[in-house]
């Protein structure tokens, strides 16, 4: 799929919005679930000297008004008859990446799916396919009877629903599709819950309030890509970074957003504005240093075989980056592989892979020679009692409707498997009812203590007051890094920038084998990793090639 075709499929902007392949209009959910909180309001205002232009439908006709201020609110609306809102939850995840892999696995079993984020990421049996209570229950019973014990039916009888309204020029309008523009393409949004102000952001482009899949509403910002980056780059990398490091972040942020336009298809927008996507706070925090980096790299994206890369990055990799499959389920990306985050040959990964306890302990004992060594969380220790671990795990299992969710006590933790980059792959948690095994980033959902997957365990023991053998009371998580550790380590990139490295060199260090290219129609935004790459197809079809 070429870039122009992909933009037409994924961006979905109205024909009246001018856009070029180099600066496409994005759809960012800046307030994702408006109406979920009681007494929640959104106050929209233009900049001084400007006016809001508001469009909505009345009686099938487009109606337009102008105002200097408008307030969105919701109120419970009684339904004429109670409705049953339900869907089959096939799996629950900490991240979109693992959810997308799970959706692919279910589809291979012949089950149509859709990815949702009502709170955690979930894979649902596609609602329009499994459209009746009987069909949904047949599916649920069939899956549970064949061993899929964590599949469950989320069933919610509903008598009232939040109804959106806005107040402008002294009138109240009950509308749930509302578009807001200004002459200078700037709108300030203040979100309040009761008497508490939650946020105050200035957004470029235009805004639209629209329903989502969860019975609430989403405020979507339609914003050109380069304007969007002005609200991302300062918050993701920090303005104290070296100029070339900020340039590298700008390229990654541009690549990331254009590759991930599919994330919120269920809700009819593209990306969120928090750490589940990229932190985006509008243009109010734009600054000269980040603006210069965005301009200097305008239109540049990072590619692999003419496809935009999975431009993942994290705060601090703890001295070694992770492969994609070290953290999430799904096929590896060739350019996302373990890289020792050092220019001093601080560790030989080929000779000493970190998949053994001896090597991981030796590695985490080192605190010199790495790019991120001067930053907080490069090395860390977190203690957690068995009581706290039990509370965390119980909450996690209850959210998944896990069959062991009603356990009473956690008895012990054991790391069962690690990757070559040291990341925990399987953590077995023995409870009084049985053993729960958490895999990859689900470890971080199941237990709050670790800051990432690069850690080992030390038991914390206490001797009873009357004497006797020490009793296990909890665990110390001894680790390194903060975040998933895949791709560029932002704090490591600070050091490389300070050394005078250019932004292309920084990116090549963290994403080996990739290529910087300008956005063009010949590039693919995203290709399912379950499909064969062009190189694989070519090698398979060459004369004398082995088709098996």
XYZ file of C-alpha atoms in Angstrom:
548
model
C 0.000 0.000 0.000
C 1.541 3.331 -1.016
C 1.506 6.390 1.208
C -1.167 8.227 -0.743
C -3.519 5.231 -0.670
C -2.801 4.634 3.002
C -3.490 8.243 3.876
C -6.812 8.056 2.119
C -7.750 4.925 4.061
C -6.480 5.876 7.502
C -6.677 9.599 7.850
C -10.232 9.890 6.649
C -10.212 13.683 6.733
C -13.123 15.501 5.082
C -12.479 16.566 1.511
C -12.623 20.220 2.553
C -9.415 19.814 4.578
C -6.361 20.614 2.510
C -3.540 18.137 3.075
C -0.403 16.973 1.329
C 1.377 13.648 1.751
C 4.146 15.548 3.560
C 1.835 17.071 6.182
C -1.312 14.941 6.526
C -4.114 15.823 8.909
C -4.147 13.591 11.983
C -7.040 12.728 14.302
C -5.918 12.722 17.928
C -8.272 11.900 20.800
C -7.272 14.598 23.291
C -10.130 13.871 25.734
C -10.939 10.221 25.196
C -13.892 9.389 27.460
C -15.748 12.612 28.138
C -18.806 11.921 30.260
C -17.299 9.050 32.235
C -16.715 11.365 35.215
C -19.642 13.071 36.992
C -19.704 16.875 36.760
C -17.135 16.878 33.967
C -17.060 19.901 31.656
C -14.985 21.132 28.728
C -14.633 24.878 28.253
C -13.562 25.929 24.736
C -12.307 29.434 23.975
C -10.508 31.112 21.066
C -7.467 33.299 21.416
C -8.026 36.996 22.021
C -9.651 38.711 19.056
C -10.909 35.481 17.479
C -14.229 33.617 17.597
C -15.286 29.972 17.701
C -17.241 28.739 14.690
C -19.459 25.819 15.710
C -21.148 23.427 13.279
C -23.715 20.714 14.061
C -26.743 19.038 12.520
C -30.316 20.148 13.242
C -33.180 18.408 11.467
C -30.834 16.989 8.868
C -29.387 20.408 8.054
C -25.963 21.830 8.936
C -26.304 24.679 11.412
C -23.516 27.165 12.185
C -23.053 29.660 14.995
C -20.210 31.795 16.294
C -19.363 32.428 19.927
C -16.607 33.621 22.194
C -16.978 30.672 24.577
C -18.716 27.323 24.747
C -19.101 24.705 27.458
C -19.591 20.976 26.868
C -21.267 18.897 29.545
C -23.102 15.597 29.835
C -26.177 14.579 31.772
C -27.817 11.180 32.338
C -30.463 10.548 29.703
C -33.102 7.882 30.468
C -33.711 5.401 27.668
C -37.252 4.591 26.609
C -36.429 0.953 27.369
C -33.343 -0.505 29.099
C -30.671 -1.744 26.690
C -28.238 -4.614 27.029
C -24.762 -3.503 26.018
C -22.390 -6.411 25.865
C -19.430 -7.806 24.028
C -17.209 -10.877 24.233
C -13.774 -9.982 25.609
C -11.304 -12.392 24.059
C -8.198 -11.036 25.808
C -6.944 -8.117 27.924
C -3.546 -6.428 27.613
C -1.275 -3.721 28.938
C -0.319 -2.515 25.468
C -1.708 -2.117 21.971
C 1.190 -4.148 20.590
C 0.225 -7.299 22.464
C -3.480 -6.688 21.807
C -2.828 -6.485 18.082
C -0.900 -9.757 18.163
C -3.719 -11.410 20.105
C -6.287 -10.124 17.602
C -4.252 -11.737 14.830
C -4.186 -15.066 16.679
C -7.964 -15.019 17.157
C -8.483 -14.174 13.498
C -6.399 -17.191 12.535
C -8.946 -19.244 14.505
C -11.708 -17.776 12.351
C -13.029 -15.210 14.865
C -13.549 -11.647 13.657
C -12.073 -9.140 16.109
C -11.712 -5.482 16.946
C -9.295 -3.776 19.333
C -10.758 -1.551 22.044
C -9.482 0.506 24.950
C -12.283 1.006 27.482
C -9.536 1.214 30.122
C -7.027 -1.514 29.452
C -6.495 -2.675 25.886
C -8.889 -5.468 24.970
C -9.611 -7.676 21.977
C -13.352 -8.004 21.364
C -15.222 -10.429 19.169
C -16.422 -8.071 16.446
C -19.761 -6.714 17.582
C -21.399 -6.476 14.160
C -20.578 -10.155 13.532
C -21.551 -11.465 16.965
C -24.591 -9.248 17.048
C -27.152 -11.088 19.180
C -27.105 -12.340 22.792
C -27.510 -15.922 21.577
C -24.581 -15.792 19.152
C -22.356 -14.157 21.764
C -23.168 -16.837 24.340
C -22.620 -19.640 21.871
C -19.195 -18.209 21.086
C -18.362 -17.761 24.777
C -19.421 -21.302 25.693
C -17.570 -22.797 22.751
C -14.311 -21.019 23.638
C -14.495 -21.716 27.362
C -15.263 -25.372 26.769
C -12.137 -25.711 24.622
C -9.832 -24.235 27.279
C -9.965 -20.464 26.783
C -10.779 -19.794 30.425
C -10.095 -16.033 30.418
C -12.611 -15.214 27.681
C -15.606 -13.504 29.269
C -18.803 -11.655 28.452
C -18.862 -7.989 29.471
C -22.589 -7.461 29.936
C -24.029 -4.119 31.028
C -27.784 -3.543 31.310
C -28.232 0.181 30.703
C -31.196 2.361 31.633
C -29.500 5.749 31.194
C -26.723 7.024 28.967
C -24.628 10.208 29.100
C -26.053 12.787 26.694
C -23.747 15.516 25.465
C -24.799 19.139 25.229
C -23.065 22.450 24.765
C -23.917 25.910 25.976
C -23.118 28.910 23.786
C -24.512 32.452 23.583
C -26.925 31.667 26.418
C -28.537 28.651 24.711
C -28.205 24.928 25.360
C -27.903 22.526 22.426
C -28.233 18.733 22.855
C -25.835 17.515 20.164
C -23.272 14.722 20.095
C -21.488 15.571 16.812
C -20.059 19.084 17.014
C -17.181 20.618 15.036
C -15.293 23.702 16.261
C -12.947 25.886 14.219
C -11.363 29.334 14.492
C -9.847 31.732 11.993
C -6.313 31.313 13.367
C -6.609 27.544 13.985
C -6.141 27.811 17.745
C -8.608 26.647 20.423
C -8.026 26.541 24.178
C -9.637 23.597 26.008
C -10.019 23.553 29.782
C -11.177 20.274 31.293
C -12.786 20.438 34.718
C -14.164 17.718 36.987
C -16.370 19.365 39.577
C -14.398 22.306 40.968
C -11.037 20.788 39.986
C -9.240 21.837 36.809
C -7.681 18.758 35.200
C -5.988 20.332 32.198
C -5.693 23.514 30.161
C -4.372 23.042 26.640
C -4.097 25.133 23.484
C -4.650 23.063 20.328
C -3.870 23.824 16.714
C -6.209 22.816 13.888
C -9.848 22.093 14.659
C -11.821 20.012 17.169
C -14.788 17.676 17.032
C -16.841 16.062 19.788
C -18.109 12.640 18.740
C -19.443 9.420 20.340
C -17.100 6.505 21.002
C -17.599 2.751 21.487
C -18.086 2.940 25.264
C -21.178 5.108 25.572
C -19.178 8.277 26.240
C -17.611 10.906 23.951
C -14.212 11.801 22.568
C -12.896 15.261 21.776
C -10.809 14.793 18.633
C -8.164 17.242 17.449
C -7.773 17.389 13.644
C -4.238 18.709 13.349
C -1.521 18.787 10.636
C 1.338 16.407 11.391
C 4.012 19.090 11.701
C 1.803 21.110 14.068
C 1.111 17.986 16.098
C 4.854 17.438 16.518
C 5.149 20.867 18.155
C 2.997 19.498 20.980
C 4.854 16.176 21.243
C 8.593 16.713 20.896
C 9.108 19.123 23.853
C 7.292 16.793 26.233
C 8.773 13.533 25.012
C 12.474 14.486 24.984
C 12.745 17.696 27.034
C 14.117 21.021 25.873
C 17.455 20.503 27.627
C 18.480 17.811 25.159
C 21.234 18.463 22.607
C 19.911 19.756 19.257
C 20.656 16.551 17.328
C 18.938 14.471 20.012
C 15.824 16.617 19.661
C 16.035 16.145 15.887
C 16.171 12.360 16.358
C 13.105 12.555 18.600
C 11.251 14.652 16.009
C 11.930 12.060 13.300
C 10.795 9.228 15.561
C 7.637 11.060 16.666
C 6.718 11.749 13.032
C 7.399 8.141 12.043
C 5.513 6.760 15.027
C 2.331 8.726 14.455
C 2.106 7.962 10.741
C 2.685 4.244 11.314
C 0.090 3.973 14.103
C -3.006 5.548 12.547
C -4.981 2.314 13.038
C -4.975 2.219 16.860
C -8.416 3.659 17.574
C -10.344 2.550 14.487
C -13.140 1.276 16.762
C -13.703 4.858 17.962
C -13.264 6.624 14.594
C -10.042 8.474 15.390
C -6.380 7.535 15.163
C -4.237 8.096 18.245
C -4.519 9.148 21.866
C -2.570 11.942 23.559
C -0.935 10.094 26.479
C 1.833 7.550 27.025
C -0.246 4.786 25.406
C 0.593 6.627 22.164
C 2.760 9.739 22.433
C 2.400 12.550 24.972
C 0.663 15.397 23.108
C -0.262 18.570 24.995
C -1.135 20.867 22.116
C 0.888 23.820 20.892
C 0.936 25.700 24.192
C 4.244 24.080 25.146
C 5.931 24.573 21.777
C 9.406 26.060 22.076
C 12.114 27.400 19.735
C 14.498 24.477 20.360
C 11.946 21.808 19.433
C 10.489 23.902 16.600
C 13.962 24.177 15.061
C 14.380 20.399 15.224
C 10.972 19.816 13.618
C 11.757 22.279 10.826
C 15.254 20.857 10.276
C 13.824 17.353 9.823
C 10.566 18.327 8.111
C 8.992 15.374 6.320
C 11.741 12.907 7.300
C 10.767 9.439 8.529
C 12.748 6.360 9.504
C 12.201 3.365 7.223
C 13.142 -0.272 6.725
C 12.658 -1.785 3.276
C 10.546 1.255 2.310
C 8.164 0.801 5.238
C 7.964 3.148 8.198
C 9.631 1.510 11.190
C 7.920 0.704 14.445
C 9.471 3.834 15.981
C 9.352 2.743 19.607
C 11.434 4.538 22.219
C 11.623 4.687 26.002
C 13.010 6.861 28.759
C 15.978 4.748 29.871
C 16.971 1.295 28.613
C 19.118 0.510 31.648
C 22.229 -0.062 29.544
C 20.736 -2.380 26.914
C 17.768 -2.034 24.584
C 15.259 -4.835 24.106
C 14.016 -6.696 21.067
C 10.348 -6.199 20.223
C 9.457 -9.745 21.284
C 11.259 -9.294 24.612
C 8.395 -7.046 25.704
C 5.358 -7.876 23.569
C 3.904 -10.884 21.817
C 4.273 -10.841 18.054
C 6.908 -11.162 15.335
C 10.217 -9.420 15.867
C 11.201 -6.385 13.823
C 14.688 -6.831 12.307
C 15.750 -3.321 13.341
C 14.487 -3.645 16.948
C 17.088 -5.862 18.515
C 19.212 -5.689 21.672
C 21.829 -2.941 21.521
C 24.263 -2.349 24.386
C 23.662 1.329 25.158
C 27.328 2.243 25.395
C 30.092 3.717 23.242
C 32.760 2.192 25.515
C 32.133 -1.530 24.892
C 30.833 -1.839 28.439
C 29.435 -5.349 27.872
C 29.868 -8.066 25.241
C 26.363 -9.410 24.694
C 27.515 -12.091 22.253
C 29.803 -13.636 24.868
C 27.631 -12.926 27.891
C 23.915 -12.917 27.010
C 21.708 -11.738 29.843
C 19.402 -14.750 29.908
C 21.184 -16.277 32.919
C 20.882 -15.147 36.529
C 24.651 -14.867 36.928
C 25.004 -12.585 33.909
C 22.013 -10.382 34.718
C 23.284 -9.849 38.260
C 26.756 -8.980 36.985
C 25.330 -6.614 34.378
C 23.089 -4.770 36.823
C 26.035 -4.419 39.221
C 27.743 -2.216 36.609
C 26.988 1.507 36.812
C 29.731 2.992 34.624
C 30.437 3.059 30.892
C 26.829 3.400 29.677
C 25.097 6.258 27.891
C 22.321 6.635 30.481
C 24.388 6.048 33.615
C 23.971 9.543 35.114
C 20.168 9.490 35.016
C 17.654 8.500 37.646
C 16.368 4.939 37.257
C 19.457 3.740 35.394
C 19.777 1.419 38.388
C 17.006 0.965 40.951
C 15.663 -1.177 43.786
C 11.992 -1.512 44.671
C 10.712 -3.434 47.680
C 7.246 -4.998 47.830
C 5.681 -7.048 50.603
C 3.807 -10.246 49.840
C 0.673 -8.420 50.980
C 1.185 -5.658 48.404
C 2.058 -8.156 45.670
C -1.126 -10.067 46.530
C -3.215 -6.894 46.281
C -1.713 -5.989 42.908
C -2.101 -9.471 41.467
C -5.657 -9.893 42.748
C -6.751 -6.619 41.143
C -5.097 -7.620 37.868
C -6.711 -11.074 37.803
C -10.136 -9.727 38.735
C -9.975 -7.328 35.794
C -9.413 -10.304 33.512
C -12.010 -12.462 35.280
C -9.210 -14.999 35.817
C -10.232 -18.318 37.430
C -7.627 -17.838 40.221
C -8.694 -14.259 41.011
C -10.038 -15.248 44.446
C -6.727 -16.518 45.832
C -5.825 -15.503 49.392
C -2.040 -15.361 49.552
C 1.018 -15.145 47.327
C 3.622 -17.685 48.427
C 6.611 -17.060 46.142
C 7.834 -15.539 42.870
C 10.192 -17.247 40.418
C 11.648 -15.891 37.181
C 11.190 -18.780 34.772
C 12.629 -17.317 31.587
C 14.611 -14.308 30.368
C 15.553 -12.946 26.966
C 19.102 -12.287 25.780
C 18.587 -8.611 26.705
C 17.807 -9.649 30.284
C 14.084 -8.916 30.173
C 11.846 -11.183 32.213
C 9.787 -13.325 29.848
C 7.907 -15.473 32.355
C 7.301 -14.825 36.026
C 5.623 -17.616 37.990
C 3.618 -16.490 41.024
C 2.611 -19.299 43.358
C -0.616 -18.659 45.272
C -2.616 -20.785 47.678
C -4.944 -21.741 44.776
C -2.324 -22.427 42.138
C 0.347 -20.781 40.038
C -0.222 -17.731 37.848
C 2.331 -17.132 35.090
C 2.736 -13.582 33.821
C 4.503 -13.077 30.493
C 6.474 -10.105 29.189
C 4.886 -6.696 29.783
C 1.937 -8.278 31.611
C 4.378 -8.620 34.535
C 4.192 -4.840 34.892
C 0.385 -4.934 34.947
C 0.273 -7.724 37.481
C 2.802 -6.243 39.927
C 3.346 -2.533 40.524
C 6.869 -2.640 41.999
C 9.197 -3.109 38.981
C 9.892 -0.099 36.752
C 10.599 -2.338 33.773
C 11.326 -5.940 32.831
C 15.101 -5.690 33.357
C 15.329 -6.966 36.948
C 16.107 -9.879 39.227
C 14.544 -10.874 42.550
C 15.902 -11.025 46.095
C 13.728 -12.420 48.858
C 13.072 -10.292 51.934
C 12.985 -12.391 55.094
C 12.102 -11.736 58.706
C 12.910 -13.938 61.679
C 9.912 -14.578 63.967
C 10.147 -12.871 67.384
C 10.118 -16.254 69.110
C 12.988 -17.563 66.992
C 12.964 -20.149 64.250
C 13.564 -20.060 60.506
C 13.339 -16.715 58.680
C 9.995 -16.243 56.965
C 9.610 -14.754 53.471
C 7.912 -11.344 53.759
C 8.326 -9.960 50.266
C 10.756 -9.291 47.444
C 13.294 -6.713 46.393
C 13.186 -6.020 42.657
C 16.732 -5.057 41.593
C 16.729 -3.585 38.125
C 17.735 -1.049 35.552
C 15.979 1.329 33.199
C 12.564 2.899 33.059
C 10.023 1.894 30.432
C 9.906 -0.907 27.891
C 13.462 -0.346 26.646
C 12.704 -0.998 22.962
C 14.297 1.302 20.389
C 15.941 4.598 21.301
C 16.823 5.204 24.926
C 16.005 8.900 25.279
C 18.483 9.472 28.100
C 21.121 7.527 26.193
C 20.487 9.752 23.172
C 21.245 12.798 25.341
C 24.777 11.468 25.823
C 25.231 10.693 22.126
C 24.099 14.207 21.250
C 26.551 15.628 23.763
C 29.292 13.644 22.010
C 28.435 15.497 18.794
C 26.628 12.663 17.037
C 24.255 13.704 14.247
C 20.598 12.705 14.386
C 21.017 10.098 11.567
C 23.914 8.529 13.470
C 21.916 8.407 16.711
C 19.031 6.704 14.916
C 21.301 4.212 13.190
C 22.797 3.280 16.572
C 19.419 2.374 18.072
C 17.717 1.087 14.883
C 20.394 -0.820 12.920
C 19.791 -1.268 9.208
C 17.235 1.524 8.873
C 17.175 4.418 6.424
C 16.036 8.033 6.658
C 13.721 9.053 3.821
C 11.349 11.900 3.045
C 7.658 11.052 3.187
C 6.595 10.036 -0.293
C 3.970 8.018 -2.083
C 6.373 5.090 -2.527
C 6.580 4.395 1.218
C 4.342 1.994 3.112
C 3.011 3.364 6.381
C 2.335 -0.015 7.961
C 2.406 -3.570 6.737
C 1.149 -6.364 8.943
C 4.212 -8.169 10.351
C 2.375 -11.423 9.653
C 2.700 -10.804 5.915
C 5.796 -11.646 3.958
C 8.209 -8.782 3.323
C 9.048 -7.817 -0.280
C 12.549 -9.251 0.221
C 11.127 -12.579 1.384
C 8.764 -12.755 -1.568
C 11.580 -11.904 -3.988
C 13.923 -14.561 -2.563
C 11.160 -17.162 -2.651
C 10.409 -16.496 -6.315
C 14.013 -16.418 -7.546
C 15.152 -19.276 -9.848
C 16.402 -22.248 -7.851
C 14.757 -20.849 -4.752
C 13.374 -23.274 -2.213
C 9.628 -22.589 -1.855
C 9.609 -24.484 1.437
